[in-house]
Coordinates of C-alpha atoms and ligand atoms in Angstrom, one line a residue:
X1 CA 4.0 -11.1 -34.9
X2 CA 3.8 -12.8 -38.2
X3 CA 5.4 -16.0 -39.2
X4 CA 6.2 -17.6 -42.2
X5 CA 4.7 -21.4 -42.2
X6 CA 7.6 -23.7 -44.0
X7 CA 7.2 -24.2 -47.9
X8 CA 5.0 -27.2 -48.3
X9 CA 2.1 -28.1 -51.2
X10 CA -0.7 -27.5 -49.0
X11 CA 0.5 -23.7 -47.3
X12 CA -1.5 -22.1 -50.0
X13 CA -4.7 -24.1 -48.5
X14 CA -3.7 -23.3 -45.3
X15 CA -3.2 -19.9 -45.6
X16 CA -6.3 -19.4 -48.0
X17 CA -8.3 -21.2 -45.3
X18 CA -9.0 -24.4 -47.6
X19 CA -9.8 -27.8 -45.7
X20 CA -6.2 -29.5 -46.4
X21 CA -4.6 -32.2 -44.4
X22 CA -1.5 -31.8 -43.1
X23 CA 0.8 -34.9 -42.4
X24 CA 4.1 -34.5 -39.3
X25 CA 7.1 -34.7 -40.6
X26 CA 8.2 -35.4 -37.2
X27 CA 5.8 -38.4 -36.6
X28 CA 7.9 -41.3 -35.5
X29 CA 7.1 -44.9 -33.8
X30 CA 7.4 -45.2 -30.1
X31 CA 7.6 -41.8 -29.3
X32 CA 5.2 -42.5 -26.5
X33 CA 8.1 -43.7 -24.6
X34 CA 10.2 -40.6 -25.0
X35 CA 11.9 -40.3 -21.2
X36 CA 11.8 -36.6 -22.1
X37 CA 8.0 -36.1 -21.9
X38 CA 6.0 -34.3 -19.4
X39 CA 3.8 -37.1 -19.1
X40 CA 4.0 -40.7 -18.9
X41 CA 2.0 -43.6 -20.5
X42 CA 1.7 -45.4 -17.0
X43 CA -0.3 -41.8 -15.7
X44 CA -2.8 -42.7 -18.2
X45 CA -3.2 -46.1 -15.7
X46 CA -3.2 -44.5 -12.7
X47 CA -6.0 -42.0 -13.9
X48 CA -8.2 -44.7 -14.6
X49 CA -8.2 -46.3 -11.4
X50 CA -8.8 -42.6 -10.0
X51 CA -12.2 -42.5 -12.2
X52 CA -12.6 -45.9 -10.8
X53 CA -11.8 -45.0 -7.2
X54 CA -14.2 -41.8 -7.3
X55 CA -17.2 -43.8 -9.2
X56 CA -19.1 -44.4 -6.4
X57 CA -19.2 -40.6 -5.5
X58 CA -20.0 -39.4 -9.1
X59 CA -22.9 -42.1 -8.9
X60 CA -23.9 -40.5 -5.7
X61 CA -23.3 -36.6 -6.8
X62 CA -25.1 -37.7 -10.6
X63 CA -28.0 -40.2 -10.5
X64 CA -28.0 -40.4 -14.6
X65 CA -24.8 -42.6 -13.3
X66 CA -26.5 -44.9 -12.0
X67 CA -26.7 -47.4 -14.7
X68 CA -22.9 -47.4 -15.1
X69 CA -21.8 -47.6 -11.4
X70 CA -20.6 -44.1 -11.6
X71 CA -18.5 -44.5 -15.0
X72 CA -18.7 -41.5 -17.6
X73 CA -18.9 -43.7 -20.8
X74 CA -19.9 -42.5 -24.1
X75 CA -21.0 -45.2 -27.1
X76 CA -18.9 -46.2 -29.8
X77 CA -21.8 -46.3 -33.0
X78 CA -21.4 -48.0 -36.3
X79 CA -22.1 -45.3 -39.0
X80 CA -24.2 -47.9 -41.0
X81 CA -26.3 -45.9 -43.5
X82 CA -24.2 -42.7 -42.9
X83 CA -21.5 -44.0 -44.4
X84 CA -23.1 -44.3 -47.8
X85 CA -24.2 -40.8 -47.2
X86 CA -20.7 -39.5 -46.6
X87 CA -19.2 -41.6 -49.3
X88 CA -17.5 -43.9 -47.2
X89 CA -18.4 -47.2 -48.3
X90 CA -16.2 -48.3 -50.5
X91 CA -14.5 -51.2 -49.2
X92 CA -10.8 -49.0 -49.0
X93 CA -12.7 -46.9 -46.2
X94 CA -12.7 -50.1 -44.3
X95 CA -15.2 -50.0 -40.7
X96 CA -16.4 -46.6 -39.2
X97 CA -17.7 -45.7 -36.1
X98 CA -18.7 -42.8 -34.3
X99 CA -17.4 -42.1 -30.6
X100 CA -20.4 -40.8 -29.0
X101 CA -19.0 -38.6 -26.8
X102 CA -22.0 -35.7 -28.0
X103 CA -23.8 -38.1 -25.6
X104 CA -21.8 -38.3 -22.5
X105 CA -23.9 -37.9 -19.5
X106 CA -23.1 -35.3 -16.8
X107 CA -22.0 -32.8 -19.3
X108 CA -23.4 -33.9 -22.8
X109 CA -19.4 -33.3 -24.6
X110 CA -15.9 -34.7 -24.6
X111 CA -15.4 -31.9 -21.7
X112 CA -16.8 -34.1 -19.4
X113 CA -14.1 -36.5 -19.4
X114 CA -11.4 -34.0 -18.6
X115 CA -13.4 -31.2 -16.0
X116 CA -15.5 -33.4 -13.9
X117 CA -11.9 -35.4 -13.8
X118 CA -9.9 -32.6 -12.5
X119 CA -12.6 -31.3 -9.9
X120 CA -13.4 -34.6 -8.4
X121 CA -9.7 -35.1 -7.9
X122 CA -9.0 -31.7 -6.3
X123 CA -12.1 -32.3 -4.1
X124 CA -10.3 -35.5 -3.1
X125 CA -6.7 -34.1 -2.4
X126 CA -8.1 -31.1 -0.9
X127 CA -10.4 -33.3 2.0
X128 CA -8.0 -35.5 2.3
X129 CA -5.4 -32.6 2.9
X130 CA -7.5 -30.8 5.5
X131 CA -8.9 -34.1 7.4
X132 CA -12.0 -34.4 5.9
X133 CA -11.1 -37.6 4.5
X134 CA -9.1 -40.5 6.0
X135 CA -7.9 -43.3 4.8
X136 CA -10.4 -46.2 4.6
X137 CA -13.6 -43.7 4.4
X138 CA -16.3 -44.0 2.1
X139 CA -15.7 -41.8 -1.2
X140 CA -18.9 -40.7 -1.0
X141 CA -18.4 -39.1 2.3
X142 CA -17.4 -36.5 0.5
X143 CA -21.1 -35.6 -1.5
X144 CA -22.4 -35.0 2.8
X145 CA -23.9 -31.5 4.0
X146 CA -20.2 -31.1 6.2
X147 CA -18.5 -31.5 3.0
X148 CA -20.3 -29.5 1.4
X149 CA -20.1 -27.0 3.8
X150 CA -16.2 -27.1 3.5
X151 CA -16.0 -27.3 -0.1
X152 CA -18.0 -23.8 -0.7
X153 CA -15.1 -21.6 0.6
X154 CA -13.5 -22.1 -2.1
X155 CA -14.1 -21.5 -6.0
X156 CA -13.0 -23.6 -9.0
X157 CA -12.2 -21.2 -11.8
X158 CA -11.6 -21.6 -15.8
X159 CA -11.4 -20.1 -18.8
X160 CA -13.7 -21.7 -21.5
X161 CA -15.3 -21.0 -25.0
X162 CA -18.2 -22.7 -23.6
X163 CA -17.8 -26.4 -23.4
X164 CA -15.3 -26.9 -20.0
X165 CA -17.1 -24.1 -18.5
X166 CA -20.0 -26.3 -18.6
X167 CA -18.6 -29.8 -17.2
X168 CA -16.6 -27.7 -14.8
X169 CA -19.3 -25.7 -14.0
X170 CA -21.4 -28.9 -13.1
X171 CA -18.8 -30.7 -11.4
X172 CA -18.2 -27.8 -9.3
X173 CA -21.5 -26.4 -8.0
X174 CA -22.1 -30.9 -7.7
X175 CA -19.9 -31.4 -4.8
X176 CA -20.5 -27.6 -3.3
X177 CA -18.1 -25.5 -4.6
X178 CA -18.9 -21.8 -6.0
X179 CA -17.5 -21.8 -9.5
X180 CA -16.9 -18.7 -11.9
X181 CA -16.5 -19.3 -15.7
X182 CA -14.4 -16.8 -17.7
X183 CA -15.8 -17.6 -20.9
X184 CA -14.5 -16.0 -24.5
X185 CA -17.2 -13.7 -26.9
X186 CA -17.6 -17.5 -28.9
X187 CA -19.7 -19.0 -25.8
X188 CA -23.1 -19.4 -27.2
X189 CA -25.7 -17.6 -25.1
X190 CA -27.4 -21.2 -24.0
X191 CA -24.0 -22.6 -22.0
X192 CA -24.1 -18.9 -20.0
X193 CA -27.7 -19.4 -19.6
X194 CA -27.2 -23.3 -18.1
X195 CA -24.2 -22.4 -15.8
X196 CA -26.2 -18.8 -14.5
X197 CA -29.1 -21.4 -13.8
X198 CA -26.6 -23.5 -11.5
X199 CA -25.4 -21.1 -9.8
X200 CA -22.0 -20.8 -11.7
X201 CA -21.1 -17.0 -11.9
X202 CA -19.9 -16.4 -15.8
X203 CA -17.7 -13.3 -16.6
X204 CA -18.1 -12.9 -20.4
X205 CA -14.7 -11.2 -21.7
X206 CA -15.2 -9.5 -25.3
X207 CA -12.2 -11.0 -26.2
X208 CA -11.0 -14.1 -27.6
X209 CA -10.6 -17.7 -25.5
X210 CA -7.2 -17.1 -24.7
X211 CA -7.7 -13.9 -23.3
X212 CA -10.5 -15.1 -21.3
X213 CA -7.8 -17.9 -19.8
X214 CA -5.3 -15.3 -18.8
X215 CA -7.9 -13.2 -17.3
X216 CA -9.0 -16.2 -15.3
X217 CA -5.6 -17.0 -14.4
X218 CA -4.6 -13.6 -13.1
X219 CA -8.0 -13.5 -10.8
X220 CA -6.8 -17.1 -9.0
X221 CA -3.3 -15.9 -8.9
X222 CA -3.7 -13.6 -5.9
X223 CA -6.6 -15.5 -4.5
X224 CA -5.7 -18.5 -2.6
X225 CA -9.3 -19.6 -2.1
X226 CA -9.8 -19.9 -5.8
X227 CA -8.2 -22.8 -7.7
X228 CA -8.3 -23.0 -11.4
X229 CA -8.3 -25.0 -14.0
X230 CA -5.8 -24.3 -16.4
X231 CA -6.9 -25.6 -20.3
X232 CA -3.3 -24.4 -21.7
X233 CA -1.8 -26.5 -19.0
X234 CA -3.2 -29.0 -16.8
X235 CA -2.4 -32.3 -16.9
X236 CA -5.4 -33.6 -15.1
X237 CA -7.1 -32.6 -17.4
X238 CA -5.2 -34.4 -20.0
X239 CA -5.1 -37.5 -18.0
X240 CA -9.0 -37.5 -17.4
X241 CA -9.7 -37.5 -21.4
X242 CA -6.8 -40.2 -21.7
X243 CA -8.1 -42.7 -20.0
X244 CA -11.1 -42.9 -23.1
X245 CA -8.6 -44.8 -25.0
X246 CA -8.9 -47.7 -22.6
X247 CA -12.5 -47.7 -23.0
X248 CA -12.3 -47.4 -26.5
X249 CA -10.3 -50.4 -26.4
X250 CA -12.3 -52.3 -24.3
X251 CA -15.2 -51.4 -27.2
X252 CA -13.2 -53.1 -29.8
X253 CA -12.2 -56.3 -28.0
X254 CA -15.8 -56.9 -27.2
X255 CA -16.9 -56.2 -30.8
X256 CA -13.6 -58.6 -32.1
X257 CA -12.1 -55.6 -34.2
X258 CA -8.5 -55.9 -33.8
X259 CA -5.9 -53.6 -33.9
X260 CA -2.4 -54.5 -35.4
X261 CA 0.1 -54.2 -38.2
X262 CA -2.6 -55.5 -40.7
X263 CA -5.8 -53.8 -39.1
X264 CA -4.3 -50.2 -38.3
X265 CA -6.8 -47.5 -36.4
X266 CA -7.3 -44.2 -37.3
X267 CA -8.6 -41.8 -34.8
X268 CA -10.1 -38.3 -35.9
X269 CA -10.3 -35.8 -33.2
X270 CA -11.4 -32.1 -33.0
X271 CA -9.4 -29.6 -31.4
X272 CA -9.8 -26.6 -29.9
X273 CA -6.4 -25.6 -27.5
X274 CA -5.5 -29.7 -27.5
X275 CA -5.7 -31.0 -24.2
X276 CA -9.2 -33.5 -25.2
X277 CA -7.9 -34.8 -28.4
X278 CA -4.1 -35.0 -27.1
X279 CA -5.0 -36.8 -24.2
X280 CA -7.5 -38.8 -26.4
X281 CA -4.6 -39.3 -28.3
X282 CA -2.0 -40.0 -25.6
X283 CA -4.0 -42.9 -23.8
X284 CA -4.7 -44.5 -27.5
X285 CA -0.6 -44.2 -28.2
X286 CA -0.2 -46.3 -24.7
X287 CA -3.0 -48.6 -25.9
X288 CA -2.5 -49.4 -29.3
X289 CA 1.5 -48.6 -29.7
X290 CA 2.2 -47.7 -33.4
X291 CA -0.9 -49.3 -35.3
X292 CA -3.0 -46.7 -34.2
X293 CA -2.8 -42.9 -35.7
X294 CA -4.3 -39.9 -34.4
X295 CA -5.5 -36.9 -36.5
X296 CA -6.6 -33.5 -35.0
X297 CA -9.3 -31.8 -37.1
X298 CA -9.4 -27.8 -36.6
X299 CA -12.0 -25.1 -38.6
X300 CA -10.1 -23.7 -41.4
X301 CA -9.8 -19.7 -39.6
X302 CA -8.6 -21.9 -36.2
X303 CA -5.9 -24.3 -37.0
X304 CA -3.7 -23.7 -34.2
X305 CA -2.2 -27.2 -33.7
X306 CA -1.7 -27.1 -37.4
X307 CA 0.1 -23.7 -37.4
X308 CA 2.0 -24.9 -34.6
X309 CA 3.7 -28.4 -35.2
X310 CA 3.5 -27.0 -38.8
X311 CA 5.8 -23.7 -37.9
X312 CA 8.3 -26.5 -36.2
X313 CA 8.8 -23.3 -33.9
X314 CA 9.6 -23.9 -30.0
X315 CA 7.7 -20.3 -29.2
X316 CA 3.9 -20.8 -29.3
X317 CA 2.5 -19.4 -32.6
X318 CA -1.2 -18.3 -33.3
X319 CA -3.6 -18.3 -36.1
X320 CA -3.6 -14.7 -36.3
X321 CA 0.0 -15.0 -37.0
X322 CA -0.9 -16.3 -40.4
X323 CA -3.2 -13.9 -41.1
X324 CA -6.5 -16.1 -40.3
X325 CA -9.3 -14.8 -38.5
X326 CA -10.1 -17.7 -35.6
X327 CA -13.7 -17.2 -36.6
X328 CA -16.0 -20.2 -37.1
X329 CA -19.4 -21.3 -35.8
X330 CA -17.6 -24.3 -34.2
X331 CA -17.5 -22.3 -30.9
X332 CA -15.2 -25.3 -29.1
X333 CA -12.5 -25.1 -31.3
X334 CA -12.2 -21.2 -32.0
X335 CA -9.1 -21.1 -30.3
X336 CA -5.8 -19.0 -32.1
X337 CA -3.1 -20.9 -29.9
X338 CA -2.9 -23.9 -28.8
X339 CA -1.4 -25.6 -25.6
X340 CA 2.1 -25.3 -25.1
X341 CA 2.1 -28.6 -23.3
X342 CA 0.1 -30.3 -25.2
X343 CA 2.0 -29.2 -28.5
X344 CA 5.5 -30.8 -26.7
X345 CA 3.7 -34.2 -26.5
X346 CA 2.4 -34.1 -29.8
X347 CA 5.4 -33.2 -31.5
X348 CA 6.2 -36.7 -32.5
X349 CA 2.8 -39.1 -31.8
X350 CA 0.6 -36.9 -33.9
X351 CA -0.1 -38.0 -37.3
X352 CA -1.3 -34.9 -38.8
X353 CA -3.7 -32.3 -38.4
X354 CA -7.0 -31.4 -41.1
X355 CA -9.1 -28.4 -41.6
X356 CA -13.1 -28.0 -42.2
X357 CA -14.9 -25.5 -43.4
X358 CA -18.1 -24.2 -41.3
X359 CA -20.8 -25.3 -44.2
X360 CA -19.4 -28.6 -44.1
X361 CA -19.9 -28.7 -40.3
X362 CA -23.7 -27.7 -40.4
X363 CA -24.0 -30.3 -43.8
X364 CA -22.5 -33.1 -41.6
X365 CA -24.6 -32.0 -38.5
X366 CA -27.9 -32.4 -41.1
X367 CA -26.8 -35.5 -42.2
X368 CA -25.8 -37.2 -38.5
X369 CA -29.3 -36.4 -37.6
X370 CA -31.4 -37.2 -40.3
X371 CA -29.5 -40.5 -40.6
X372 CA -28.5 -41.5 -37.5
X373 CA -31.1 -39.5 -35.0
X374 CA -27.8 -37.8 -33.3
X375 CA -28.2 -34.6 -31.8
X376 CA -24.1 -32.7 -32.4
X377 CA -23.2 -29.1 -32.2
X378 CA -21.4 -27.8 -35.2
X379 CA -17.4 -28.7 -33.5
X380 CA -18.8 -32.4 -33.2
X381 CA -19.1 -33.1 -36.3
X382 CA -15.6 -32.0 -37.3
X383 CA -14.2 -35.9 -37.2
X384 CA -16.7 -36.9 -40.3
X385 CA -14.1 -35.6 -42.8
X386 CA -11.5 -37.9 -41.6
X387 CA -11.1 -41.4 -43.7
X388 CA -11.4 -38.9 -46.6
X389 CA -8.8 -37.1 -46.0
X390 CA -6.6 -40.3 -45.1
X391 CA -7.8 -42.2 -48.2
X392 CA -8.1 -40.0 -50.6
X393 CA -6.0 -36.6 -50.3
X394 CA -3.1 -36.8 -51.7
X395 CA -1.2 -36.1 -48.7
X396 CA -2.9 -39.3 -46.9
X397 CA -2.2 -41.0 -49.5
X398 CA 2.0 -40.3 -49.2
X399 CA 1.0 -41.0 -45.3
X400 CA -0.3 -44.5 -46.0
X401 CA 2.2 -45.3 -48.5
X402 CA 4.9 -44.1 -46.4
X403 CA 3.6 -46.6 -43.8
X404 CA 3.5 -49.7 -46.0
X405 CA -0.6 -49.4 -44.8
X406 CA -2.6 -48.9 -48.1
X407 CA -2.8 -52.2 -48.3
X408 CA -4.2 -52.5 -45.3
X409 CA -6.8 -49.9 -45.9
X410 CA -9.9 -52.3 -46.6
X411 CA -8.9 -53.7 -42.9
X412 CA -8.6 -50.5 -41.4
X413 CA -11.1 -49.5 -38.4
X414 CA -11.9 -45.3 -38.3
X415 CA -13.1 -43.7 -34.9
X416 CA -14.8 -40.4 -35.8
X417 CA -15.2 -38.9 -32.2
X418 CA -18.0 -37.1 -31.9
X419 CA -17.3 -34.5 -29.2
X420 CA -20.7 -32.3 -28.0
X421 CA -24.3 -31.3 -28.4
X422 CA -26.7 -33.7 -26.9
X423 CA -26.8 -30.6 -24.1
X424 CA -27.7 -28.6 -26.8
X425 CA -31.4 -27.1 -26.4
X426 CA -34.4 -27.7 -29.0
X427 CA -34.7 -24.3 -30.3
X428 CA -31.3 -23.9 -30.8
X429 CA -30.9 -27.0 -32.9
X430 CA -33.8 -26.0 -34.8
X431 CA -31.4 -23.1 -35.6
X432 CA -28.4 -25.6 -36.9
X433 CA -30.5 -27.3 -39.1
X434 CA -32.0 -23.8 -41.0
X435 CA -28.1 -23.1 -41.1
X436 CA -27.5 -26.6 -42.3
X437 CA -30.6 -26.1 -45.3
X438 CA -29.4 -22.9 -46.1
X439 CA -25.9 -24.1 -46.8
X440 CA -26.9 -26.9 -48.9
Ligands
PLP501 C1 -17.4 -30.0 -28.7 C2 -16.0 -29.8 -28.5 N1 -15.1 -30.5 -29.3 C3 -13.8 -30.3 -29.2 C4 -13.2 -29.5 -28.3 C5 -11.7 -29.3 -28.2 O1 -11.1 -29.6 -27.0 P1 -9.8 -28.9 -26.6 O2 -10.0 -27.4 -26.5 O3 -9.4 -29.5 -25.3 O4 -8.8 -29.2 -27.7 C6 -14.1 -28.7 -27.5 C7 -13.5 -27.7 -26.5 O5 -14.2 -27.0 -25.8 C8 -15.5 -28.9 -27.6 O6 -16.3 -28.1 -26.9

């Protein structure tokens, strides 16, 4: 199939595979609240007090817990001296942060927020369903050998370019289950190595990530043993990454940064099929209402979410429908087509989409370590382009002005979200940064 994107000054970029920024058309205030949705703001509520209710076994099941009673938490950093390195401090840039999620424990990405989310919560349903676990018991019940014992019949699957695989994975084999990840020809040979080491079996497809998901959804189909974790669909998923926004916002009050009319947030989020950075995105809708705005940020060969809301079509469009390649080095965002799901609740909260190219990536993965000590993988560092784009392309700045914001700009607060790669091991950092020198 090939599609034509709608006329627009930055198709060219698009189709060249030129970082560009992309603003919705479609973007409109309160669309949160849109009856029509397949999710609601109060699920974002109810997912927290699931991660609250299931704390005490994840503290249990991961002693690295321990310090947070069980909570999953990543940092929220001030850039300080990076921002003068990435030419952000001016004073229409405003505040930036990072959103260490590169450092969340369990599963060292973003990934952990939505896979250890949706296994722990199936392991709930499913002892609960069976009699394992009645009302009133200790959570943590559930991490003992009979558990255990119960929970290995069956197998969690997924489909993965590397990154779910891995929280999944952990999750999984954590609480007893046996676990297979489908994982796509991107997965880097260090996340098959990890999960083979816990006892995860990996089927590497020579094939792209959405061919690896079918695959794993055609193997649980006639298997009723296996239950799997869907990436193009799962709302638990969603709902596990959504419920950062709260945190996020508990992050802010205690540092006195306010969000409002006058003091608008911008959230920069890289995306691979959409379920991290829309639910990211969902839970900071519910949160912050209209005076926060949320940017995916895609390689320039993978802009699915771009091509998608972009193409205004209802049929699910790829990259390769374009004629881009869905290569990059950014392994957890080469994905052609995004979430079907996840593109319906985007249609109207998203506020655009932007591309990077790969040398940027590595450049930005140099500078976040030699600045700030912080260990990314090359998809991580995606958000760093982001109060460029919004300041200064010339699509942001018909964005801002179309907001009545610019003003507002030296008051603004920017969360670049940092998604992955404290997991990543020594010697294949070392191999980033002789990327990163040779690109620069
Ligand atoms: C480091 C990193 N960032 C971002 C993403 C994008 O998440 P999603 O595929 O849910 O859009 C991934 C996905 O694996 C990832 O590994």
């Amino acid at each position: 199939m090939t599609i034509q994107l709608p006329n627009h000054p930055i198709r060219p970029d698009v189709l060249a595979a030129h970082p560009t920024l992309w603003t919705n058309p479609s973007y409109r205030p309160g669309a949160i609240n849109d009856a029509k949705l397949p999710v609601r703001p109060e699920q974002v509520e109810d997912a927290q007090r699931n991660w609250r209710r299931l704390a005490p076994l994840l503290e249990t099941c991961f002693p690295e817990l321990k310090a947070s009673g069980g909570a999953i938490r990543s940092e929220l950093v001030e850039l300080q001296d990076l921002s003068a390195a990435l030419g952000y401090d001016g004073q229409e840039f405003g505040r930036q942060f990072i959103k260490a999620d590169s450092h969340l424990p369990v599963a060292g990405s973003i990934k952990a927020r939505g896979g250890v989310y949706e296994v722990f919560t199936f392991a709930e349903q499913l002892a609960t369903k069976e009699g394992l676990l009645k009302e009133g018991d200790d959570i943590r019940r559930l991490a003992e050998s009979d558990a255990r014992a119960f929970f290995s019949q069956y197998t969690i699957a997924v489909g993965s370019t590397g990154n779910l695989g891995l929280s999944v994975g952990i999750a999984a084999r954590a609480l007893g289950f046996k676990a297979t990840v489908h994982m796509s020809s991107d997965a880097k040979a260090w996340k098959v190595e990890r999960l083979t080491r816990l006892g995860v079996q990996v089927v590497q497809h020579q094939a792209d990530y959405t061919t690896a998901v079918e695959n794993a959804r055609i193997v649980a189909e006639n298997d009723p043993s296996i239950y799997f974790v869907d990436d193009e669909q799962s709302q638990q998923l969603f709902l596990g990454y959504s419920v950062a926004a709260l945190e996020l916002a508990d992050q802010l009050r205690a540092r006195e940064i306010p969000v409002d009319a006058e003091h608008p947030l911008f959230l920069y989020l890289p995306c691979g099929i959409g379920g991290a950075p829309g639910g990211v995105a969902f839970g900071a809708k519910m949160v912050f209402g209209d005076n926060v705005h949320c940017f995916f940020v895609e390689p320039v060969q993978s802009p699915c979410a771009l091509v998608q809301l972009m193409s205004g079509s209802e049929d699910l469009v790829s990259v390769y429908d374009v004629g881009l390649t869905n290569k990059t080095e950014a392994d957890g965002m080469a994905v052609a087509r995004m979430s079907a799901f996840v593109a319906t609740v985007m249609r109207n909260m998203l506020a655009g989409v932007f591309t990077v190219a790969d040398d940027d990536l590595f450049r930005w993965l140099y500078l976040a370590h030699s600045v700030l000590g912080m260990r990314l993988e090359p998809s991580a560092t995606a958000a760093l382009a982001g109060p460029e784009f919004v300041v200064n392309h010339p699509e942001g700045k018909k964005f801002c002005a179309g907001l009545g914001i610019e003003k507002h700009l030296p008051k603004a607060t920017h969360i670049l979200w940092t998604t992955g790669g404290s997991f990543v091991p020594e010697e294949q950092f070392e191999g980033f940064l002789t990327q990163a020198a040779a690109t620069t």
